[in-house]
XYZ file of C-alpha atoms in Angstrom:
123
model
C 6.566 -8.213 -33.726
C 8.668 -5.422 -31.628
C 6.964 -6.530 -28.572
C 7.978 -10.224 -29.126
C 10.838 -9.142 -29.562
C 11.835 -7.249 -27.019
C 9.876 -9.774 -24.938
C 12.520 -12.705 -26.094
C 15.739 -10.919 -25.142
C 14.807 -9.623 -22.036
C 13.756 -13.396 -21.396
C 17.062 -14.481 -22.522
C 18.673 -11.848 -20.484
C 20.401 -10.188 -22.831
C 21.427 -7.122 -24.116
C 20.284 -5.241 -27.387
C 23.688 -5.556 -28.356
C 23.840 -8.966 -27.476
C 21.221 -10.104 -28.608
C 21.830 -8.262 -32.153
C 25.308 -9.854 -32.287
C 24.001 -13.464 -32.397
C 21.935 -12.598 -35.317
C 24.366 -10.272 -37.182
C 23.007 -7.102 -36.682
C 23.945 -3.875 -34.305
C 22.233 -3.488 -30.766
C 21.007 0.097 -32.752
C 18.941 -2.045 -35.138
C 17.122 -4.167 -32.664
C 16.808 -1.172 -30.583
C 14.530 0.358 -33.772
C 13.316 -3.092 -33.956
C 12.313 -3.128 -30.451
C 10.345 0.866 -30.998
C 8.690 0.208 -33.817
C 10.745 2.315 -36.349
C 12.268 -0.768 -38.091
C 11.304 -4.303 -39.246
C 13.197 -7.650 -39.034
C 13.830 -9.173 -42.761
C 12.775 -12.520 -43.159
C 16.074 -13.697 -42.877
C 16.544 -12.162 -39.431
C 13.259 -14.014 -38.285
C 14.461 -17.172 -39.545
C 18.110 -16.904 -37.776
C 16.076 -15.997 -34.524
C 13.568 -18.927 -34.668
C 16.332 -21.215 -35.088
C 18.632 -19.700 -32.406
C 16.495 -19.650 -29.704
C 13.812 -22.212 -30.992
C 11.367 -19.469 -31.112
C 7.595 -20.542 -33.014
C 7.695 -18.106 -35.730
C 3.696 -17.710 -35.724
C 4.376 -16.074 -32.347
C 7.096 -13.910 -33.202
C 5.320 -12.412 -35.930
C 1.890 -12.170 -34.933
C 2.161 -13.292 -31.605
C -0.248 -16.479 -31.295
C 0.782 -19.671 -30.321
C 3.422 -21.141 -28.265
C 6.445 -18.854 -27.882
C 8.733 -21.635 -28.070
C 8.877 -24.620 -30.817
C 8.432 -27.961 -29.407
C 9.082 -30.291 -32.591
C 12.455 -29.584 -32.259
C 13.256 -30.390 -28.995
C 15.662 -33.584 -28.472
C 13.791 -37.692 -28.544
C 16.378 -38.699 -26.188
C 17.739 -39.345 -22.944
C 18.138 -35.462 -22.762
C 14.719 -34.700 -23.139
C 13.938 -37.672 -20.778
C 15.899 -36.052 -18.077
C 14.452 -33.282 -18.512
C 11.079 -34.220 -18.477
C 11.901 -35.778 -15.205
C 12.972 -32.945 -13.493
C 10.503 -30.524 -11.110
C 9.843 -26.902 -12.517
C 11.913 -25.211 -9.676
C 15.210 -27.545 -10.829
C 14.083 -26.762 -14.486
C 14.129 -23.097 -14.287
C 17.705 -23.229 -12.321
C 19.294 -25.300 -15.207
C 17.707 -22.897 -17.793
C 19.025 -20.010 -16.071
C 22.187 -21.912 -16.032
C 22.290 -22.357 -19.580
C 21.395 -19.312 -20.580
C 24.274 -18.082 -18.567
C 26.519 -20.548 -19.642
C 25.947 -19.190 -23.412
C 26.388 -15.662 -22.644
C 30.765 -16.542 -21.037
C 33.156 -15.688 -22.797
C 35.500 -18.376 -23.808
C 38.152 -18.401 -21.090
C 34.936 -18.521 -18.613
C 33.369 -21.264 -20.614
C 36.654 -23.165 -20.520
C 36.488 -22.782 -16.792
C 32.956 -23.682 -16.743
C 33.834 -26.954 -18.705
C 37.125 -28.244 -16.950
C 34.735 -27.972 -13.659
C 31.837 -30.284 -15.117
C 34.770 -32.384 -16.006
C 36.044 -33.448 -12.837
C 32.736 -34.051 -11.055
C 31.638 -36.151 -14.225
C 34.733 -37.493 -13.935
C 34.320 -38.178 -9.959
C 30.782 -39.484 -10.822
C 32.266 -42.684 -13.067
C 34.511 -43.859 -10.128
């Protein structure tokens, strides 16, 4: 599971402490996660696999698909983005991913900007 692990938050591009924060726990503690000298509780596993949409099969034993597919959005969102090619696809996730990791003032930025082009976009 420590491989997984460290695995998911260098995929997410994050930090140990980063990455502990969103779960509650110290950038230490994932760090021992991450070596092997400490577990994650249940309820750790469940806060990640809901975070970050994470299969938990594959986060604790490491088979199946990392990611869990039965949650993903029935809508126009997922229709968009089943429309768009991989190259776009893995801009906007990097864009997300960034997005998450702002801090507010940056995120307020961030917003007022998408604002005015989808603003632009309805005239």
């Amino acid at each position: 599971m420590s491989q997984q692990l460290k695995n998911l938050r260098k995929e997410l591009k994050l930090t140990q402490s980063e990455f502990g924060e969103k779960i509650g726990v110290t950038g230490a503690a994932i760090s021992d996660i991450e070596k092997g000298r400490r577990k994650l509780i249940d309820r750790n596993i469940s806060l990640i696999c809901e975070k970050f949409h994470v299969n938990e099969e594959w986060l604790r034993y490491g088979t199946g698909d990392k990611y869990k597919f039965d949650d993903l959005p029935t809508d126009e969102l997922a229709t968009a983005l089943a429309t768009i090619e991989k190259e776009q696809y893995e801009k906007i996730k990097s864009l997300l991913i960034t997005y998450s990791k702002l801090d507010t003032n940056n995120k307020k930025v961030v917003n007022d900007f998408l604002e005015l082009i989808l603003n632009e976009q309805k005239k």
